[in-house]
Amino acid sequence: MYKDIGLFINGEWIYPHDDKPCIDIINPSTHQKLGRLACAQLGDLDHALKVAQQAFLKWRACSAEERSKVLYEAYRIILSEAESIAARMTLDQGKPLAEALAEVRFCAEHAKWHAEECKRLYGRLIPARNPKVRQLVVKRPVGVCCAFTPWNFPFNQAIRKVCAALGAGCTLILKGPEEAPSAVAALADIFHRAGLPEGCLNLVWGDPEQISSYLIDSPVIAKVSFTGSIAVGKKLAAQAGAKMKRVSMELGGHAAVIVCASSDIDKVCTLLVEAKFRNAGQICISPSRFYVHESVMDKFVSTLLDKTCKVKVGDGMDPETKMGPLCNERQIKRLQDLIDDSLAEGASLLTGGSRMDRPGNYFQPTVLANVPASARLMQEEPFGPVIPVNTFDDLDTVIELANALPYGLAAYGFSEDRQECAKLVEGLEAGMISINHYGLGMPETPFGGIKESGYGSEGGMETYDNYLSTVFVSELTRP
Ligand code: NAD
């Protein structure tokens, strides 16, 4: 079911070879080797740059209708092959098969949305002061783009960037996640079969730092898009800034969750447990810092614990599994450090707290209470199955606390009181705010952060802004 994965350049796969560097692809559930991944050398990157530049000249000249057809065909193929893409994603990423399948099926809709929306990349006519002059605003594709996508939602993160770049008329060199490459490889193959001309989408893997530095520095690249940690995002944005290149950054978050006294606690806990332990908490918009009104804290904690203890952890291929392993060993160490630090700062451990005693990257669903604001867990994104719960007594003060970190990706509020809801919507500083449900990440809605969580939206009618230049044309039409 799982095969070696190659680079994809100019419509051709370049598979791992014994004489060339490659990376072992490991199943995070068993630590067994699944296959090998080819690593790009500088010559491969030069080749990708050259063909992406040549392909751009042709692709940008295609009509919106032609680009739309390719995107729509990709949507159709993804849906028909969703099961096999999802099964391989569970093997290399670890998430439960049902979650992987939902990711592929739901994210196919990004291709459909972009297929529809790319036909509406309008310019405009501006009435001129001089009646002999015609003033136009036109949108042009920025050129050859490079993108770097992470391992937590391998299909989702890549398809957003691929569809936006291609739908706008740009070509792309994508570096997918070395730890969970199969879904991104499937995407490249599907677009090829959907009729995308050679060279428009090129896929590379290898040493992330070497690849990103080389591509960003190349004069061929006009735009850089990255999803990942704030630390790496800042580095790439600085490199791109030195060459004045367009950038969009979808970085980490540490989403505050404010639960007011009027909330339906059972309903809220059901929703939060499902959202928190989905993908083992490795989600940038995961509910992350829980603030609960002191009058309902006891009820909240007992309900939350009850539901958390029922989360079935196991191999993603087991249909009973609700939470799989973490994608990599790094995450286990990070989580353990954050939890140990919280306990040293005086937090109470209510359940979980450590790695599970079995092979694979398994971590216990964890709940901590009364975690001091000084603890690292309250300041750094855990990106794992850990819930810190604290109390509050005043809504204005807790909104200030929620806004106190440099993150600004997502925020959640729960209340049955309309005025409290309005205060939450107005007060929370985040690129995405969801009140009384978990409602973010649709193809038709913008996805992106503010503050250090990045800039530039993916999805929604904003999706193409990152990939288009605005050009003003002033034409004297008669003497
Ligand atoms: P990371 O930022 O080091 O890596 C994230 C992704 O970026 C990986 O796929 C990696 O291969 C790639 N990457 C790393 N360095 C790069 C470079 N110099 N150039 C180009 N690509 C590079 O993070 P990590 O250690 O894999 O995960 C740690 C933290 O990253 C998480 O705890 C979380 O905060 C954040 N993260 C966020 C998202 C998101 O969806 N926003 C996704 C993954 C990780």
XYZ file of C-alpha atoms and ligand atoms in Angstrom:
523
model
C 0.000 0.000 0.000
C 2.886 2.370 0.774
C 5.622 2.957 -1.802
C 8.832 4.973 -2.040
C 8.129 8.628 -2.854
C 10.059 10.721 -5.316
C 10.540 14.328 -6.300
C 8.081 15.500 -8.948
C 9.608 17.915 -11.433
C 8.310 18.852 -14.872
C 5.653 16.142 -14.744
C 8.140 13.357 -13.923
C 8.777 11.385 -10.768
C 12.395 11.085 -9.662
C 12.373 8.161 -7.249
C 14.851 7.408 -4.426
C 18.047 5.837 -5.659
C 20.691 3.920 -3.677
C 23.392 6.366 -4.814
C 21.487 9.488 -3.757
C 20.482 10.846 -0.361
C 17.031 9.864 0.837
C 15.028 9.877 4.074
C 13.281 6.920 5.718
C 9.526 7.418 6.114
C 8.470 6.093 9.525
C 5.059 5.024 10.827
C 4.609 7.040 14.067
C 2.371 4.324 15.493
C 4.886 1.480 15.212
C 8.205 3.172 14.365
C 8.431 0.820 11.378
C 9.863 1.992 8.088
C 7.207 2.538 5.424
C 9.438 3.515 2.522
C 12.025 6.011 1.334
C 11.722 9.626 0.301
C 13.998 11.151 -2.347
C 15.914 14.276 -1.273
C 16.362 17.194 -3.654
C 19.905 18.298 -4.461
C 20.729 21.801 -5.662
C 20.670 20.555 -9.253
C 17.098 19.326 -8.743
C 16.094 22.724 -7.366
C 17.688 24.473 -10.359
C 15.766 22.149 -12.648
C 12.500 22.856 -10.791
C 13.115 26.627 -10.962
C 13.809 26.485 -14.672
C 10.744 24.442 -15.601
C 8.453 26.403 -13.264
C 9.591 29.615 -14.950
C 9.038 28.209 -18.439
C 5.653 26.785 -17.452
C 4.573 30.120 -15.961
C 4.780 31.825 -19.356
C 2.255 29.355 -20.760
C 0.052 28.851 -17.705
C -0.521 32.546 -17.101
C -1.732 32.847 -20.705
C -4.398 30.150 -20.198
C -7.932 31.378 -19.751
C -9.557 31.280 -16.345
C -11.920 28.705 -17.799
C -9.004 26.377 -18.632
C -7.475 26.752 -15.172
C -10.859 26.160 -13.612
C -11.291 22.923 -15.571
C -8.026 21.523 -14.191
C -8.957 22.444 -10.628
C -12.405 20.960 -11.025
C -11.029 17.736 -12.484
C -8.566 17.504 -9.570
C -11.540 17.846 -7.199
C -13.300 14.982 -8.952
C -10.265 12.664 -8.864
C -9.511 13.445 -5.201
C -13.012 12.409 -4.199
C -12.785 9.183 -6.180
C -9.415 8.262 -4.611
C -9.996 9.604 -1.101
C -9.881 6.215 0.647
C -6.417 5.245 -0.554
C -4.967 8.740 0.055
C -6.391 8.690 3.596
C -5.071 5.201 4.378
C -1.517 6.191 3.450
C -1.880 9.420 5.428
C -2.833 7.439 8.527
C 0.261 5.293 8.038
C 2.757 8.152 7.797
C 1.024 10.859 9.878
C -0.725 8.738 12.515
C -4.203 10.307 12.651
C -7.259 8.005 12.807
C -8.410 6.801 9.399
C -11.819 8.464 9.749
C -10.087 11.830 10.372
C -7.741 11.315 7.426
C -10.673 10.490 5.169
C -12.603 13.530 6.380
C -9.540 15.709 5.703
C -9.183 14.463 2.126
C -12.894 14.636 1.293
C -13.442 18.010 2.912
C -10.291 19.498 1.433
C -11.176 18.342 -2.052
C -13.631 21.210 -1.784
C -10.758 23.670 -1.808
C -10.121 22.592 -5.404
C -13.807 23.113 -6.211
C -13.965 26.497 -4.486
C -10.842 27.728 -6.256
C -12.157 26.350 -9.580
C -15.261 28.494 -9.156
C -13.567 31.558 -7.726
C -10.736 31.780 -10.295
C -13.333 32.780 -12.891
C -14.081 35.873 -10.832
C -10.647 37.497 -10.604
C -12.004 40.795 -11.832
C -10.226 44.042 -12.495
C -12.069 47.376 -12.708
C -12.545 50.517 -14.763
C -11.923 53.823 -12.980
C -13.628 56.921 -14.460
C -10.816 59.193 -15.643
C -10.519 62.957 -15.087
C -9.576 63.316 -18.742
C -12.349 61.968 -21.058
C -9.719 60.786 -23.570
C -8.074 58.521 -21.002
C -9.093 55.010 -20.066
C -8.052 53.856 -16.589
C -7.957 50.149 -15.824
C -7.000 48.078 -12.844
C -5.941 44.564 -13.781
C -4.888 41.592 -11.697
C -1.878 39.597 -12.788
C -0.411 36.363 -11.384
C 2.706 37.217 -9.371
C 4.865 34.534 -11.033
C 6.678 31.453 -9.791
C 5.907 30.764 -6.128
C 7.479 28.512 -3.536
C 5.559 27.010 -0.637
C 6.434 24.999 2.466
C 3.747 22.918 4.137
C 3.760 20.989 7.432
C 2.952 17.483 8.603
C -0.123 18.018 10.789
C -2.691 18.277 7.973
C -0.552 17.183 5.042
C -3.367 17.260 2.495
C -5.201 20.314 3.761
C -2.183 22.554 4.122
C -0.834 21.714 0.683
C -4.062 21.826 -1.310
C -4.862 25.357 -0.115
C -1.583 26.707 -1.459
C -1.577 24.600 -4.624
C -5.109 25.649 -5.634
C -4.582 29.330 -4.860
C -1.316 29.510 -6.804
C -2.544 27.545 -9.816
C -5.979 29.164 -9.925
C -4.346 32.597 -10.019
C -2.157 31.568 -12.963
C 1.079 31.152 -10.976
C 3.315 28.081 -11.002
C 4.630 26.492 -7.850
C 7.539 24.649 -6.268
C 6.202 22.979 -3.154
C 8.296 21.465 -0.387
C 6.003 19.084 1.437
C 6.501 17.605 4.908
C 9.229 14.954 4.982
C 7.538 13.275 7.962
C 4.168 12.717 6.266
C 4.717 12.978 2.526
C 2.194 10.599 0.939
C -0.810 12.961 0.764
C 1.209 15.712 -0.906
C 2.663 13.232 -3.395
C -0.895 12.110 -4.196
C -1.879 15.731 -4.792
C 0.911 16.288 -7.335
C 0.001 13.086 -9.133
C -3.700 13.993 -9.215
C -3.123 17.473 -10.637
C -0.914 15.935 -13.313
C -3.674 13.503 -14.272
C -6.219 16.334 -14.118
C -4.453 17.934 -17.070
C -2.125 20.423 -15.379
C 0.697 21.196 -17.836
C 4.180 19.963 -16.947
C 6.245 22.241 -14.770
C 3.273 24.075 -13.205
C 3.437 22.106 -9.954
C 6.777 20.730 -8.785
C 7.333 18.840 -5.590
C 10.568 18.587 -3.623
C 11.703 17.222 -0.260
C 14.946 17.093 1.648
C 16.753 19.482 3.975
C 14.079 22.142 4.722
C 16.545 24.899 5.521
C 18.701 24.293 2.477
C 15.696 24.090 0.148
C 13.922 27.165 1.498
C 17.087 29.325 1.495
C 17.943 28.315 -2.041
C 14.471 28.840 -3.434
C 13.744 32.106 -1.615
C 17.064 33.579 -2.746
C 16.484 32.635 -6.377
C 15.464 35.572 -8.589
C 12.936 33.239 -10.240
C 10.779 33.084 -7.117
C 8.269 35.912 -6.759
C 6.340 34.769 -3.721
C 6.847 32.656 -0.599
C 4.140 30.889 1.392
C 4.766 28.981 4.615
C 2.705 27.144 7.221
C 4.526 26.080 10.378
C 6.052 27.478 13.535
C 6.469 31.181 14.259
C 10.224 30.760 14.659
C 10.715 29.317 11.169
C 8.111 31.682 9.696
C 10.037 34.722 10.941
C 13.232 33.389 9.422
C 11.682 32.780 6.020
C 9.831 36.117 6.060
C 13.104 37.925 6.836
C 14.874 36.149 3.985
C 12.038 36.996 1.593
C 11.939 40.566 2.915
C 15.616 41.035 2.097
C 14.670 40.495 -1.562
C 11.318 42.325 -1.228
C 9.316 39.223 -2.151
C 5.648 38.678 -1.495
C 5.003 36.535 1.576
C 2.087 34.837 3.266
C 2.559 33.154 6.623
C 0.175 30.827 8.442
C 1.937 30.300 11.758
C 1.228 28.913 15.191
C -1.524 29.841 17.622
C -2.415 29.303 21.267
C -6.189 29.735 21.054
C -7.898 31.010 24.176
C -11.228 29.384 25.050
C -13.484 31.427 27.314
C -16.382 29.568 28.906
C -18.881 31.904 30.600
C -21.157 30.946 33.466
C -24.269 30.858 31.285
C -22.860 28.147 28.954
C -24.326 24.702 28.553
C -21.370 22.913 30.155
C -22.118 19.420 28.925
C -22.493 20.598 25.333
C -19.359 22.757 25.530
C -17.247 19.929 26.994
C -18.419 17.455 24.333
C -17.413 19.905 21.639
C -14.101 20.910 23.199
C -12.957 17.347 23.893
C -13.693 16.413 20.294
C -11.915 19.510 18.965
C -8.947 19.288 21.330
C -8.019 15.635 20.805
C -8.651 15.670 17.067
C -5.318 15.027 15.326
C -3.886 14.543 18.859
C -4.083 18.304 19.377
C -1.597 19.002 16.560
C -3.727 21.762 15.075
C -2.803 25.417 14.867
C -6.407 26.453 15.695
C -6.793 23.856 18.436
C -8.587 25.118 21.577
C -5.524 25.619 23.706
C -5.827 27.821 26.847
C -9.096 27.210 28.710
C -10.541 29.962 30.944
C -13.726 28.922 32.757
C -15.939 31.124 34.917
C -15.231 30.264 38.550
C -18.914 29.566 39.298
C -18.978 26.636 36.831
C -15.382 25.428 37.148
C -16.136 22.335 39.259
C -18.858 21.148 36.920
C -16.709 21.957 33.873
C -13.693 20.055 35.182
C -15.623 16.942 36.210
C -17.467 16.817 32.844
C -14.265 17.480 30.915
C -12.382 14.758 32.788
C -15.172 12.273 32.293
C -15.137 12.846 28.525
C -11.334 13.021 28.273
C -10.888 9.673 30.006
C -13.162 8.079 27.397
C -10.982 9.176 24.456
C -9.750 5.902 22.975
C -6.069 6.193 22.046
C -4.600 3.743 19.550
C -3.389 2.979 16.069
C -5.142 5.105 13.473
C -6.098 2.036 11.444
C -8.234 0.698 14.317
C -11.805 1.958 13.723
C -12.298 2.352 17.490
C -9.424 4.855 17.760
C -10.291 8.465 18.501
C -6.728 9.714 18.979
C -3.606 8.400 17.281
C 0.095 8.892 18.064
C 1.896 12.214 17.732
C 3.490 12.617 14.347
C 7.076 12.777 15.618
C 9.299 12.267 18.663
C 10.092 16.009 18.941
C 6.529 16.683 19.964
C 6.713 14.209 22.860
C 9.716 15.907 24.378
C 8.184 19.374 23.913
C 4.964 18.326 25.633
C 6.739 16.613 28.507
C 8.883 19.715 29.092
C 5.800 21.971 29.122
C 3.917 19.707 31.535
C 6.894 19.283 33.883
C 7.388 23.036 33.918
C 3.687 23.608 34.752
C 3.848 21.162 37.648
C 7.007 22.822 38.955
C 5.152 26.159 38.791
C 2.341 24.754 40.959
C -0.287 23.421 38.491
C -2.384 20.341 39.391
C -2.315 17.332 37.080
C -5.874 15.978 36.748
C -5.236 13.223 34.203
C -2.506 11.986 31.851
C 0.761 13.869 31.859
C 3.183 11.528 30.140
C 4.116 9.305 27.239
C 2.184 6.060 27.023
C 3.912 2.817 27.798
C 3.729 1.279 24.331
C 5.716 1.479 21.096
C 5.088 4.543 18.932
C 4.734 8.255 19.695
C 1.761 7.927 22.026
C 0.980 10.588 24.612
C -1.813 10.489 27.195
C -4.726 12.909 26.840
C -3.835 15.369 29.578
C -5.710 17.896 31.711
C -4.051 20.334 34.122
C -5.763 22.880 36.369
C -4.680 26.164 37.920
C -1.674 26.613 35.687
C 0.066 29.902 36.599
C 0.292 32.490 33.825
C 4.078 32.333 34.259
C 4.188 28.641 33.221
C 5.488 28.016 29.711
C 2.327 26.065 28.869
C 0.289 29.261 29.204
C 2.656 31.102 26.875
C 3.834 28.559 24.285
C 1.653 26.618 21.890
C 1.615 22.996 23.126
C 0.521 21.533 19.752
C -0.537 18.322 21.469
C -3.252 16.635 23.566
C -2.880 18.868 26.629
C -5.568 21.066 28.192
C -4.700 23.677 30.821
C -7.853 24.918 32.618
C -7.917 28.076 34.720
C -10.746 30.115 36.284
C -11.805 33.724 35.741
C -14.320 35.975 37.445
C -14.526 39.026 35.161
C -15.045 38.873 31.380
C -13.091 42.061 30.552
C -10.092 40.849 32.536
C -10.067 37.418 30.935
C -10.327 38.923 27.449
C -7.241 40.985 28.291
C -5.508 37.813 29.444
C -6.514 36.024 26.251
C -5.026 38.876 24.212
C -1.846 39.139 26.242
C 0.203 36.697 24.139
C 1.838 37.543 20.804
C -0.324 34.878 19.083
C -3.452 35.887 17.180
C -4.697 32.931 15.160
C -7.969 31.576 16.610
C -10.087 32.237 19.703
C -13.243 30.626 21.076
C -16.010 31.874 23.347
C -19.013 30.165 24.910
C -21.969 31.950 26.455
C -25.766 31.900 26.253
C -25.849 35.651 26.934
C -26.004 37.840 23.786
C -24.163 40.737 25.409
C -21.326 38.508 26.539
C -21.104 37.044 23.023
C -20.884 40.556 21.543
C -18.142 41.446 24.007
C -16.181 38.312 23.087
C -16.464 39.024 19.348
C -15.398 42.638 19.786
C -12.692 42.055 22.356
C -10.781 38.972 21.219
C -7.679 39.659 19.136
C -7.468 36.836 16.615
C -7.716 36.297 12.885
C -10.542 33.793 13.449
C -13.149 33.887 16.211
C -15.721 31.170 16.784
C -18.563 31.651 19.260
C -20.609 28.775 20.693
C -19.321 26.244 18.181
C -16.203 25.070 16.377
C -16.684 26.670 12.999
C -13.402 27.501 11.251
C -11.570 26.345 8.132
C -14.127 26.087 5.327
C -12.960 26.683 1.723
C -15.292 29.671 1.424
C -14.074 31.372 4.613
C -10.735 33.140 5.140
C -8.171 31.293 7.258
C -5.255 33.223 8.719
C -3.861 35.017 11.723
C -2.874 38.408 13.043
C -0.005 39.465 15.319
C 2.804 36.871 15.325
C 0.466 34.202 13.949
C 1.152 35.566 10.489
C -0.507 37.406 7.621
C -2.380 36.594 4.460
C -5.601 34.575 4.310
C -6.083 31.216 2.663
C -9.626 30.400 1.513
C -12.561 32.739 1.136
C -12.695 35.475 -1.472
C -9.330 36.683 -0.090
C -7.601 33.480 -1.167
C -6.221 34.850 -4.442
C -4.982 38.167 -3.022
C -1.657 36.571 -2.090
C -0.983 35.382 -5.615
C -2.006 38.416 -7.672
C -0.394 41.766 -8.355
C -2.527 44.839 -8.887
C -1.545 46.749 -12.022
C -2.940 50.161 -12.908
C -3.121 50.996 -16.632
C -3.746 54.539 -17.845
C -4.249 54.754 -21.619
C -4.699 57.847 -23.767
C -7.247 56.511 -26.260
C -7.400 59.435 -28.687
C -5.316 62.513 -29.378
P 8.720 23.663 12.285
O 8.287 25.029 12.044
O 10.180 23.395 12.501
O 8.260 22.778 11.060
C 6.987 22.950 10.491
C 7.129 22.572 9.042
O 8.023 23.491 8.433
C 7.741 21.193 8.867
O 7.013 20.522 7.868
C 9.181 21.463 8.471
O 9.672 20.521 7.551
C 9.119 22.821 7.826
N 10.336 23.590 8.048
C 11.122 23.622 9.138
N 12.167 24.444 8.954
C 12.049 24.936 7.712
C 12.817 25.838 6.919
N 13.928 26.430 7.366
N 12.373 26.122 5.674
C 11.228 25.571 5.195
N 10.480 24.699 5.884
C 10.870 24.394 7.134
O 7.933 22.992 13.432
P 7.931 21.500 13.991
O 9.070 21.213 14.907
O 7.713 20.519 12.895
O 6.661 21.672 14.848
C 6.800 22.488 15.995
C 5.838 23.583 16.019
O 5.516 24.142 14.744
C 4.509 23.144 16.513
O 4.545 22.971 17.876
C 3.635 24.249 16.046
O 3.772 25.350 16.888
C 4.205 24.631 14.734
N 3.453 24.066 13.611
C 2.411 24.791 13.170
C 1.666 24.306 12.137
C 0.494 25.089 11.628
O -0.417 24.516 11.075
N 0.521 26.412 11.754
C 1.975 23.083 11.564
C 3.078 22.370 12.037
C 3.815 22.880 13.071
